[in-house]
Coordinates of C-alpha atoms in Angstrom, one line a residue:
M1 CA 70.4 82.8 81.9
K2 CA 72.3 80.3 79.7
L3 CA 75.1 82.8 79.3
I4 CA 75.3 83.4 83.1
K5 CA 75.5 79.6 83.7
Q6 CA 78.3 79.3 81.1
E7 CA 80.1 82.2 82.7
A8 CA 79.8 80.7 86.1
F9 CA 81.0 77.3 84.9
S10 CA 84.0 79.0 83.3
L11 CA 85.0 80.9 86.4
L12 CA 84.6 78.0 88.7
S13 CA 86.6 75.8 86.4
I14 CA 89.4 78.4 86.5
L15 CA 89.2 78.5 90.4
L16 CA 89.3 74.7 90.7
L17 CA 92.4 74.5 88.4
F18 CA 94.2 77.0 90.7
I19 CA 93.3 75.1 93.8
V20 CA 94.7 72.0 92.2
F21 CA 97.8 74.1 91.3
Y22 CA 98.1 75.2 94.9
L23 CA 97.9 71.8 96.5
P24 CA 101.4 70.5 95.8
T25 CA 102.9 73.7 97.2
L26 CA 101.0 73.7 100.5
A27 CA 103.3 74.2 103.6
G28 CA 104.1 71.2 105.7
G29 CA 104.4 73.3 108.8
P30 CA 104.6 76.8 110.2
L31 CA 106.9 79.0 108.0
N32 CA 107.3 82.0 110.3
P33 CA 107.0 83.1 113.9
D34 CA 103.4 84.2 113.6
G35 CA 102.5 80.7 112.1
G36 CA 103.9 79.0 115.1
E37 CA 102.1 81.4 117.5
L38 CA 98.8 80.9 115.7
L39 CA 99.1 77.1 116.0
L40 CA 100.0 77.0 119.7
T41 CA 97.3 79.5 120.7
A42 CA 94.7 77.6 118.9
F43 CA 95.8 74.5 120.7
Q44 CA 96.2 75.7 124.2
G45 CA 94.7 79.1 124.3
G46 CA 96.3 82.5 125.1
V47 CA 96.5 85.9 123.6
L48 CA 98.4 86.6 120.3
H49 CA 101.1 89.3 120.2
P50 CA 100.0 92.9 120.2
P51 CA 97.4 93.9 119.3
G52 CA 95.9 90.5 119.8
F53 CA 94.1 89.7 116.5
P54 CA 90.9 88.5 118.2
L55 CA 89.0 87.7 115.1
Q56 CA 91.8 85.5 113.9
S57 CA 92.0 83.8 117.3
W58 CA 88.3 82.8 117.3
V59 CA 88.4 81.7 113.7
N60 CA 91.4 79.4 114.5
L61 CA 89.7 77.9 117.4
F62 CA 86.6 77.2 115.3
F63 CA 88.6 75.3 112.6
Y64 CA 90.8 73.6 115.2
H65 CA 87.7 72.1 116.9
I66 CA 85.4 71.4 114.0
L67 CA 87.8 69.6 111.6
P68 CA 89.1 66.0 112.2
F69 CA 92.7 66.5 111.1
D70 CA 95.9 67.5 113.0
L71 CA 96.3 71.0 114.3
H72 CA 98.4 72.4 111.4
T73 CA 96.1 70.8 108.7
N74 CA 93.0 72.1 110.3
L75 CA 94.2 75.8 110.3
L76 CA 95.6 75.4 106.8
V77 CA 92.3 74.1 105.5
G78 CA 90.7 77.2 107.2
N79 CA 93.1 79.4 105.4
L80 CA 92.4 77.8 102.1
F81 CA 88.7 78.2 102.7
F82 CA 89.1 81.9 103.0
H83 CA 91.3 82.1 99.9
V84 CA 88.4 80.4 97.9
L85 CA 85.9 82.8 99.5
N86 CA 88.1 85.8 98.5
C87 CA 88.0 84.6 94.9
F88 CA 84.2 84.3 95.0
L89 CA 84.0 87.9 96.5
L90 CA 86.3 89.2 93.8
I91 CA 84.0 87.6 91.1
W92 CA 81.0 89.3 92.8
I93 CA 82.8 92.6 92.8
F94 CA 83.7 92.1 89.1
N95 CA 80.0 91.6 88.4
K96 CA 79.2 94.9 90.1
Y97 CA 81.5 96.6 87.5
S98 CA 80.1 94.6 84.6
F99 CA 83.5 93.3 83.5
S100 CA 83.5 91.0 80.5
L101 CA 84.2 87.3 81.0
V102 CA 87.6 87.3 79.4
T103 CA 88.6 90.3 81.8
K104 CA 87.3 88.3 84.8
I105 CA 89.3 85.2 83.8
S106 CA 92.5 87.5 83.4
L107 CA 91.9 89.1 86.7
L108 CA 91.2 85.8 88.6
T109 CA 94.3 84.3 87.0
L110 CA 96.4 87.3 88.1
Y111 CA 95.1 87.4 91.6
N112 CA 95.8 83.6 92.2
L113 CA 99.3 83.8 90.8
L114 CA 100.4 87.0 92.6
P115 CA 103.3 85.8 94.9
V116 CA 102.0 87.9 97.6
V117 CA 98.5 86.2 97.6
W118 CA 99.9 82.7 96.7
T119 CA 102.4 82.5 99.5
M120 CA 99.9 83.6 102.1
A121 CA 97.2 81.2 101.0
I122 CA 99.3 78.0 101.4
Q123 CA 100.5 78.6 104.9
V124 CA 99.0 79.3 108.3
E125 CA 98.9 83.0 108.5
K126 CA 96.4 85.9 109.1
Y127 CA 96.5 87.8 106.0
T128 CA 94.2 85.7 103.9
L129 CA 91.4 86.2 106.4
L130 CA 92.3 89.9 106.4
L131 CA 91.6 90.1 102.7
T132 CA 88.2 88.5 103.3
V133 CA 87.1 91.1 105.8
L134 CA 88.4 93.8 103.5
M135 CA 86.6 92.6 100.4
I136 CA 83.2 92.2 102.0
P137 CA 83.1 96.1 102.9
I138 CA 84.3 96.9 99.3
L139 CA 81.5 94.8 98.0
L140 CA 78.9 96.5 100.3
W141 CA 80.2 100.0 99.4
K142 CA 79.8 99.2 95.7
S143 CA 76.3 97.8 96.4
W144 CA 75.4 101.0 98.3
H145 CA 76.1 103.0 95.1
E146 CA 73.2 101.2 93.4
H147 CA 70.4 101.9 95.9
H148 CA 71.7 104.1 98.7
Q149 CA 70.2 101.8 101.3
A150 CA 70.9 102.4 105.0
K151 CA 71.3 98.8 105.7
M152 CA 74.4 98.6 103.3
I153 CA 76.0 101.4 105.5
Y154 CA 75.2 99.3 108.7
L155 CA 76.7 96.1 107.2
F156 CA 79.7 98.1 106.0
A157 CA 80.3 99.5 109.5
F158 CA 79.9 95.9 111.0
F159 CA 82.4 94.2 108.7
W160 CA 84.8 97.1 108.9
G161 CA 84.6 96.6 112.7
L162 CA 85.5 92.9 112.2
A163 CA 88.4 93.9 109.9
L164 CA 89.7 96.4 112.5
G165 CA 89.3 93.6 115.1
H166 CA 91.5 91.5 112.8
H167 CA 94.3 93.9 111.9
Y168 CA 95.2 97.6 112.1
L169 CA 95.8 97.5 108.3
A170 CA 92.0 97.6 107.8
L171 CA 92.4 101.3 108.2
I172 CA 92.9 101.4 104.5
L173 CA 89.1 101.3 104.1
F174 CA 89.0 104.8 105.6
P175 CA 88.7 106.6 102.3
L176 CA 85.7 104.5 101.3
S177 CA 84.0 105.4 104.7
L178 CA 84.5 109.1 104.0
Q179 CA 82.1 108.8 101.1
F180 CA 79.4 107.5 103.4
L181 CA 80.1 110.4 105.9
F182 CA 79.9 113.2 103.4
S183 CA 77.2 111.7 101.0
R184 CA 74.0 113.8 100.8
H185 CA 72.1 110.5 100.5
N186 CA 72.7 109.6 104.1
K187 CA 70.9 111.2 107.0
N188 CA 72.9 112.1 110.1
Q189 CA 71.0 109.5 112.1
V190 CA 72.2 106.8 109.7
K191 CA 75.7 108.0 110.0
A192 CA 75.4 108.0 113.9
I193 CA 74.0 104.5 114.0
A194 CA 76.7 103.2 111.6
F195 CA 79.4 104.7 113.8
V196 CA 77.9 103.0 116.9
I197 CA 77.8 99.8 115.2
L198 CA 81.5 100.1 114.1
M199 CA 82.6 101.0 117.7
I200 CA 80.6 98.3 119.4
T201 CA 82.0 95.6 117.0
V202 CA 85.6 96.7 117.6
I203 CA 85.2 97.0 121.3
I204 CA 83.4 93.7 121.8
L205 CA 86.0 91.9 119.7
Y206 CA 89.0 93.3 121.6
C207 CA 87.3 92.8 125.0
S208 CA 86.9 89.1 124.0
L209 CA 90.7 88.8 124.5
F210 CA 89.9 88.5 128.1
L211 CA 88.2 85.2 127.4
L212 CA 91.3 84.1 125.5
T213 CA 93.9 84.8 128.1
R214 CA 95.1 81.8 130.2
E215 CA 96.6 81.9 133.6
G216 CA 99.6 79.6 134.2
I217 CA 100.4 78.8 130.6
Y218 CA 103.2 80.1 128.5
P219 CA 103.1 81.7 126.1
D220 CA 100.3 84.1 126.5
W221 CA 101.4 87.5 125.2
G222 CA 98.5 89.3 126.8
K223 CA 98.2 88.2 130.5
L224 CA 95.3 90.7 130.5
Q225 CA 94.1 91.3 134.0
S226 CA 92.7 94.9 133.6
F227 CA 91.5 97.3 130.9
G228 CA 94.8 99.0 131.4
D229 CA 96.5 95.8 130.2
L230 CA 94.2 95.6 127.3
L231 CA 94.9 99.1 126.2
D232 CA 98.6 98.6 126.5
H233 CA 98.3 95.6 124.3
L234 CA 96.2 97.3 121.7
A235 CA 98.7 100.2 121.6
R236 CA 101.6 97.8 121.0
K237 CA 103.3 99.5 123.9
G238 CA 107.0 100.0 123.2
V239 CA 106.7 100.5 119.4
S240 CA 108.1 104.0 118.5
I241 CA 106.2 105.5 115.5
D242 CA 108.5 108.6 115.4
K243 CA 111.6 106.4 114.8
K244 CA 109.7 104.7 111.9
L245 CA 108.9 108.0 110.2
F246 CA 112.3 109.7 110.5
G247 CA 114.2 106.6 109.6
F248 CA 112.2 105.5 106.6
F249 CA 114.5 106.7 103.9
H250 CA 117.5 105.0 105.3
A251 CA 119.5 103.5 102.4
D252 CA 119.0 99.9 103.9
N253 CA 115.3 100.3 104.0
V254 CA 115.1 101.8 100.4
S255 CA 117.0 98.7 99.4
A256 CA 114.6 96.4 101.2
F257 CA 111.7 98.0 99.3
S258 CA 113.5 97.4 96.0
Y259 CA 114.2 93.7 97.0
F260 CA 110.5 93.3 97.8
F261 CA 109.2 94.6 94.6
E262 CA 111.8 92.7 92.6
S263 CA 110.6 89.4 94.2
Q264 CA 106.9 90.2 94.1
F265 CA 106.0 92.3 91.1
A266 CA 108.7 91.9 88.6
F267 CA 106.4 90.1 86.2
L268 CA 103.6 92.8 86.6
F269 CA 105.0 95.4 84.3
V270 CA 102.2 95.0 81.7
P271 CA 99.4 94.7 84.1
T272 CA 100.7 97.9 85.9
L273 CA 100.7 99.8 82.6
L274 CA 97.1 98.7 82.0
S275 CA 96.2 99.7 85.5
F276 CA 97.1 103.3 84.5
I277 CA 94.4 103.1 81.7
G278 CA 91.9 101.9 84.4
L279 CA 92.9 104.8 86.7
T280 CA 92.4 107.4 83.9
Y281 CA 89.0 105.9 83.2
L282 CA 88.2 106.0 86.9
V283 CA 89.0 109.7 87.2
R284 CA 87.2 110.7 84.0
H285 CA 84.1 108.5 84.0
K286 CA 83.6 107.0 87.5
K287 CA 84.4 109.8 89.9
R288 CA 82.3 108.2 92.7
D289 CA 84.7 105.3 92.7
I290 CA 87.8 107.4 93.2
P291 CA 87.9 106.3 96.9
L292 CA 89.1 102.9 95.6
F293 CA 92.3 104.6 94.4
G294 CA 92.4 106.5 97.7
S295 CA 92.5 103.2 99.6
L296 CA 95.2 101.9 97.3
L297 CA 97.4 104.9 98.1
F298 CA 96.4 104.8 101.7
S299 CA 97.5 101.1 101.9
F300 CA 101.0 102.2 101.1
L301 CA 100.8 104.9 103.7
V302 CA 99.6 102.5 106.4
L303 CA 102.3 100.1 105.3
T304 CA 105.0 102.7 105.9
L305 CA 103.6 103.9 109.3
F306 CA 103.0 100.6 110.8
N307 CA 105.4 98.3 109.4
Y308 CA 108.7 100.1 109.1
Q309 CA 111.3 98.3 111.3
P310 CA 113.4 100.8 113.2
T311 CA 116.5 98.6 113.0
A312 CA 118.2 99.4 109.7
G313 CA 119.2 96.3 107.8
N314 CA 116.6 94.0 109.6
E315 CA 116.9 90.7 107.8
Y316 CA 113.1 90.1 108.0
W317 CA 112.3 93.4 106.2
P318 CA 111.2 91.6 102.9
T319 CA 109.0 89.2 104.9
Y320 CA 107.1 92.0 106.6
L321 CA 106.6 93.8 103.4
R322 CA 105.3 90.6 101.7
R323 CA 102.7 90.1 104.4
Y324 CA 101.5 93.7 104.5
A325 CA 101.5 94.5 100.9
I326 CA 98.7 92.0 100.4
I327 CA 96.2 94.7 101.4
S328 CA 96.7 96.6 98.2
T329 CA 95.8 93.7 95.9
P330 CA 92.0 94.0 95.7
F331 CA 92.2 97.7 94.7
F332 CA 95.0 97.0 92.2
I333 CA 92.9 94.1 90.7
I334 CA 89.8 96.3 90.3
I335 CA 91.6 99.2 88.8
L336 CA 93.4 96.8 86.3
G337 CA 90.0 95.4 85.4
L338 CA 88.7 98.9 84.6
G339 CA 91.7 99.4 82.3
L340 CA 91.3 96.0 80.5
D341 CA 87.6 96.6 79.8
Q342 CA 88.5 99.9 78.1
I343 CA 90.6 98.2 75.4
K344 CA 87.8 97.6 72.9
K345 CA 90.1 96.6 69.9
Y346 CA 91.8 93.3 70.3
H347 CA 90.1 92.9 73.6
F348 CA 90.0 89.1 73.6
L349 CA 93.6 88.8 72.2
I350 CA 95.1 91.1 74.8
N351 CA 93.3 89.4 77.7
S352 CA 94.3 86.0 76.4
L353 CA 98.0 87.0 76.0
L354 CA 97.9 88.5 79.5
S355 CA 96.5 85.4 81.0
L356 CA 98.9 83.1 79.2
S357 CA 101.9 85.2 80.3
I358 CA 100.8 85.2 83.9
I359 CA 100.3 81.4 83.8
V360 CA 103.8 80.9 82.4
G361 CA 105.1 83.2 85.1
G362 CA 103.2 81.1 87.6
F363 CA 104.9 77.8 86.4
I364 CA 108.3 79.6 86.7
L365 CA 107.4 80.7 90.3
K366 CA 106.0 77.4 91.4
P367 CA 109.3 75.6 92.4
L368 CA 110.4 78.9 94.1
I369 CA 107.3 79.4 96.1
D370 CA 106.9 75.6 96.9
M371 CA 106.6 75.2 100.6
S372 CA 105.7 71.5 100.7
G373 CA 107.2 68.8 102.8
P374 CA 108.6 69.2 106.4
S375 CA 108.7 72.8 107.6
L376 CA 112.4 74.0 108.2
I377 CA 111.1 75.6 111.5
D378 CA 110.1 72.1 112.6
L379 CA 113.4 70.6 111.6
Y380 CA 115.3 73.5 113.3
S381 CA 113.3 73.2 116.4
N382 CA 113.9 69.5 116.5
A383 CA 117.6 69.9 116.0
I384 CA 117.9 72.4 118.8
G385 CA 115.6 70.4 121.0
R386 CA 117.6 67.2 120.6
T387 CA 120.9 69.1 121.5
L388 CA 119.7 71.0 124.4
P389 CA 120.4 70.0 128.1
H390 CA 117.0 69.5 129.6
N391 CA 117.6 71.7 132.7
A392 CA 118.7 74.8 130.6
I393 CA 116.7 78.0 130.1
Y394 CA 116.8 78.6 126.5
L395 CA 117.1 82.2 125.2
G396 CA 115.4 82.0 121.8
N397 CA 116.5 84.5 119.0
S398 CA 113.2 83.9 117.2
D399 CA 109.5 83.5 118.2
E400 CA 108.7 80.2 116.7
Q401 CA 111.5 78.4 118.6
I402 CA 109.7 79.4 121.7
L403 CA 106.1 79.3 120.6
Y404 CA 106.0 76.2 118.5
G405 CA 109.3 74.4 118.6
V406 CA 112.0 73.2 121.1
K407 CA 109.6 70.7 122.7
G408 CA 110.0 69.2 126.1
K409 CA 108.4 70.2 129.5
E410 CA 111.8 70.2 131.2
T411 CA 113.2 73.0 129.0
R412 CA 112.1 76.5 130.1
R413 CA 112.2 79.1 127.4
F414 CA 112.4 82.9 127.2
P415 CA 111.6 84.6 123.9
I416 CA 114.1 87.3 123.5
R417 CA 113.6 90.0 120.8
D418 CA 115.4 93.4 120.7
S419 CA 113.4 94.5 123.7
Q420 CA 110.5 93.5 125.9
E421 CA 108.0 95.5 127.8
K422 CA 107.5 95.9 131.5
W423 CA 104.7 93.3 131.6
Y424 CA 107.3 90.8 130.3
L425 CA 109.4 91.2 133.3
T426 CA 106.6 91.3 135.8
K427 CA 104.3 88.5 134.3
I428 CA 106.2 86.3 132.0
I429 CA 109.7 85.9 133.6
P430 CA 108.3 84.9 137.1
L431 CA 106.1 82.3 135.3
I432 CA 109.3 80.6 133.9
E433 CA 111.8 81.3 136.6
P434 CA 110.3 82.4 139.9
R435 CA 113.8 83.4 141.3
L436 CA 114.0 86.2 138.8
A437 CA 110.6 87.8 139.8
P438 CA 111.3 91.4 140.6
K439 CA 111.0 92.1 144.3
D440 CA 110.1 95.9 143.9
H441 CA 107.7 96.4 140.9
T442 CA 108.2 100.2 141.2
K443 CA 111.8 99.8 140.2
T444 CA 111.2 97.4 137.3
P445 CA 112.8 98.9 134.1
D446 CA 110.4 99.6 131.2
R447 CA 112.4 97.2 128.9
I448 CA 114.7 94.2 129.3
F449 CA 117.4 93.2 126.9
I450 CA 119.2 89.9 126.3
K451 CA 122.4 91.0 128.0
P452 CA 121.0 91.9 131.5
L453 CA 118.7 88.8 131.4
S454 CA 121.7 86.5 130.7
K455 CA 123.5 88.2 133.6
M456 CA 120.6 87.6 135.9
L457 CA 120.5 83.9 135.0
N458 CA 124.3 83.6 135.4
D459 CA 124.0 85.3 138.9
I460 CA 121.7 82.4 140.0
N461 CA 124.0 79.8 138.6
Q462 CA 121.4 78.9 136.0
L463 CA 122.3 76.7 132.9
V464 CA 121.6 78.9 129.9
A465 CA 121.5 77.9 126.2
T466 CA 120.9 80.3 123.2
T467 CA 121.3 80.5 119.4
S468 CA 121.9 84.2 119.7
P469 CA 125.4 84.9 121.2
T470 CA 125.3 88.8 120.7
G471 CA 125.5 90.7 123.9
L472 CA 125.7 87.8 126.2
T473 CA 127.1 88.2 129.7
G474 CA 129.3 85.3 130.9
N475 CA 131.4 82.6 129.4
F476 CA 129.4 80.9 126.6
T477 CA 130.8 78.2 124.5
R478 CA 129.5 76.9 121.2
H479 CA 127.9 73.5 120.8
G480 CA 126.5 73.0 117.3
M481 CA 124.0 75.8 116.8
I482 CA 123.7 76.6 120.4
W483 CA 125.8 78.4 123.0
L484 CA 126.1 77.3 126.6
N485 CA 127.3 79.1 129.7
Q486 CA 128.4 75.9 131.4
N487 CA 130.2 72.8 130.2
T488 CA 127.9 69.8 129.7
Q489 CA 129.3 66.4 128.9
D490 CA 126.0 64.6 128.3
L491 CA 124.9 66.3 125.1
P492 CA 124.8 64.3 121.8
P493 CA 127.1 65.4 119.0
A494 CA 125.5 68.3 117.1
S495 CA 126.4 67.6 113.5
P496 CA 124.7 64.1 113.3
V497 CA 121.6 65.5 114.7
I498 CA 121.6 68.6 112.3
C499 CA 122.3 66.3 109.3
E500 CA 119.5 64.0 110.3
E501 CA 117.0 66.8 110.5
I502 CA 118.1 68.9 107.4
L503 CA 118.1 66.0 105.1
K504 CA 114.4 65.5 105.7
L505 CA 113.9 68.6 103.5
K506 CA 112.3 67.9 100.1
R507 CA 113.1 71.3 98.6
D508 CA 115.7 74.0 98.3
I509 CA 115.5 77.2 100.3
N510 CA 115.0 80.3 98.1
E511 CA 116.0 83.5 99.6
K512 CA 113.4 85.7 97.9
F513 CA 110.4 83.5 98.7
H514 CA 111.3 81.8 102.0
E515 CA 113.1 84.6 103.7
Y516 CA 112.6 83.4 107.3
E517 CA 113.4 79.8 106.5
W518 CA 116.5 81.1 104.6
F519 CA 117.6 82.8 107.8
L520 CA 117.1 79.6 109.8
A521 CA 118.9 77.7 107.1
T522 CA 122.0 79.8 107.5
K523 CA 122.2 78.6 111.2
F524 CA 122.3 75.0 109.9
K525 CA 124.8 76.0 107.4
E526 CA 127.2 77.8 109.9
A527 CA 127.1 74.9 112.4
L528 CA 127.7 72.2 109.6
I529 CA 130.6 74.2 108.0
R530 CA 132.2 74.8 111.4
D531 CA 132.0 71.2 112.4
C532 CA 133.2 70.1 109.0
Q533 CA 136.2 72.4 109.1
M534 CA 137.2 71.1 112.6
K535 CA 137.1 67.5 111.3
H536 CA 139.0 68.3 108.1
N537 CA 141.5 70.9 109.5
Q538 CA 139.8 74.0 108.1
N539 CA 139.4 72.5 104.6
D540 CA 137.5 75.1 102.4
N541 CA 135.8 72.3 100.7
C542 CA 133.4 72.3 103.5
R543 CA 132.0 75.8 102.4
F544 CA 129.0 76.3 100.2
S545 CA 126.7 79.2 99.2
A546 CA 123.4 78.1 97.8
M547 CA 121.0 76.7 100.3
T548 CA 120.1 73.5 98.2
K549 CA 119.5 70.1 99.6
D550 CA 122.4 68.7 97.5
N551 CA 124.9 71.1 99.2
F552 CA 123.7 70.2 102.6
T553 CA 124.0 66.4 101.7
K554 CA 127.6 66.9 100.4
V555 CA 128.7 68.5 103.7
C556 CA 126.8 65.8 105.8
Q557 CA 128.6 63.1 103.9
K558 CA 132.0 64.6 104.8
L559 CA 131.0 64.6 108.5
R560 CA 130.2 60.8 108.5

């Protein structure tokens, strides 16, 4: 008992140290489109983008209403809560495998300092909760091995249903479920009941989206009025799987994978080698646990199928990969632990050196991962909002400008991606601009692009503003970061507004760990360089490359 207490104290102390380590890097606002969407739907209601993520929606509403802080802080505290819970679940799983204390410390250290885990824990996102609802079934699956109790199968089915109600990526637990299906320890009746529990949980969660939808508000990605609408939403209507598969090995996408692994796992060379020892041990001595490795492989298959972006060279590729690769971490950590525990000679020394090297890597990564201070998305939205004419319809080139930013009731906004489904034309557009409501729904095209929409707005003599000039129809002129289809004389100068916002940044923008912010920062950069060159007759001294606060400050000083 004394040994158990000492071990618990050691692990809790390590976890507390990492929480303290995380605190200075916590995000000051949403860092990507999904973060903005999660905040706004928690505040006003509405359905998240396909497939809807009902579990995350209800969890967000709970933390938003139960905590006394502001909207962003409430959801961020909720996200940190689930990160801490994930650490406890991992320790519980380690105990099931009887890992030594030094191995547990090494694994807990590695888990907390994995960039893919760290970056998701310190911002409003849905992947930390995804890890929670993945680890609980893993723990139940391992517990089932000990006593083969039917209740463990039922609980596994229930929590797997919660996981599937959170994200498609929970499909990676399929190899574990196969062991329940084919095990001679389980009666057919037990299997049937587990399947019913799984299906009822998933169905109830997704049907709860009807309770979240809100008429007369925007955004509400679902606008669910029938089960047909719900099925379309779940199926992510408009996403083409075949394009994903056949275009996967495009050179740009291979390059994106390389970019991702370089930024995420470059310092994991030694742990990866040790995980091969664990895999060998798994195959030779723990054959019943082989589904763990199956889920690890399946996670990369699911990653490929669901998250490949059909557009080659998509600038958000590494961001997508970072989010989705998080699902492989618990399996990787467990297999690594099996490898570490097989090294009998110099066991303590190897674990100590591994932990020390990971901690050193964490201190190196800390200033790069740091997301503290004002969010660039907030600053970007403020800058656009302050330079927009109030009677314009804004065609945003990114979600968070619509969902979270560009404040002001008088500015109506359309989110424009590469394409939108039919429901967007029939349900969203009329809500924002009734004059564009299709008169004959039978002739409504399946998709709408930014070019025809800009033409439709021009045809009714509507003032249009956008930050995405590609494919626009009409005469658009640039004003700072935005393009307008009509001349407006009452707008404030763009550069002073941009400088005022960008200088609120307390950190630099690192391309490999702040990909989305880096993309937005390039918009600031382009607008400032252009205005600086106009003022100084195309002087090349206005140009800069690195997205550092000092570089932005220097250009702003030249614009005074």
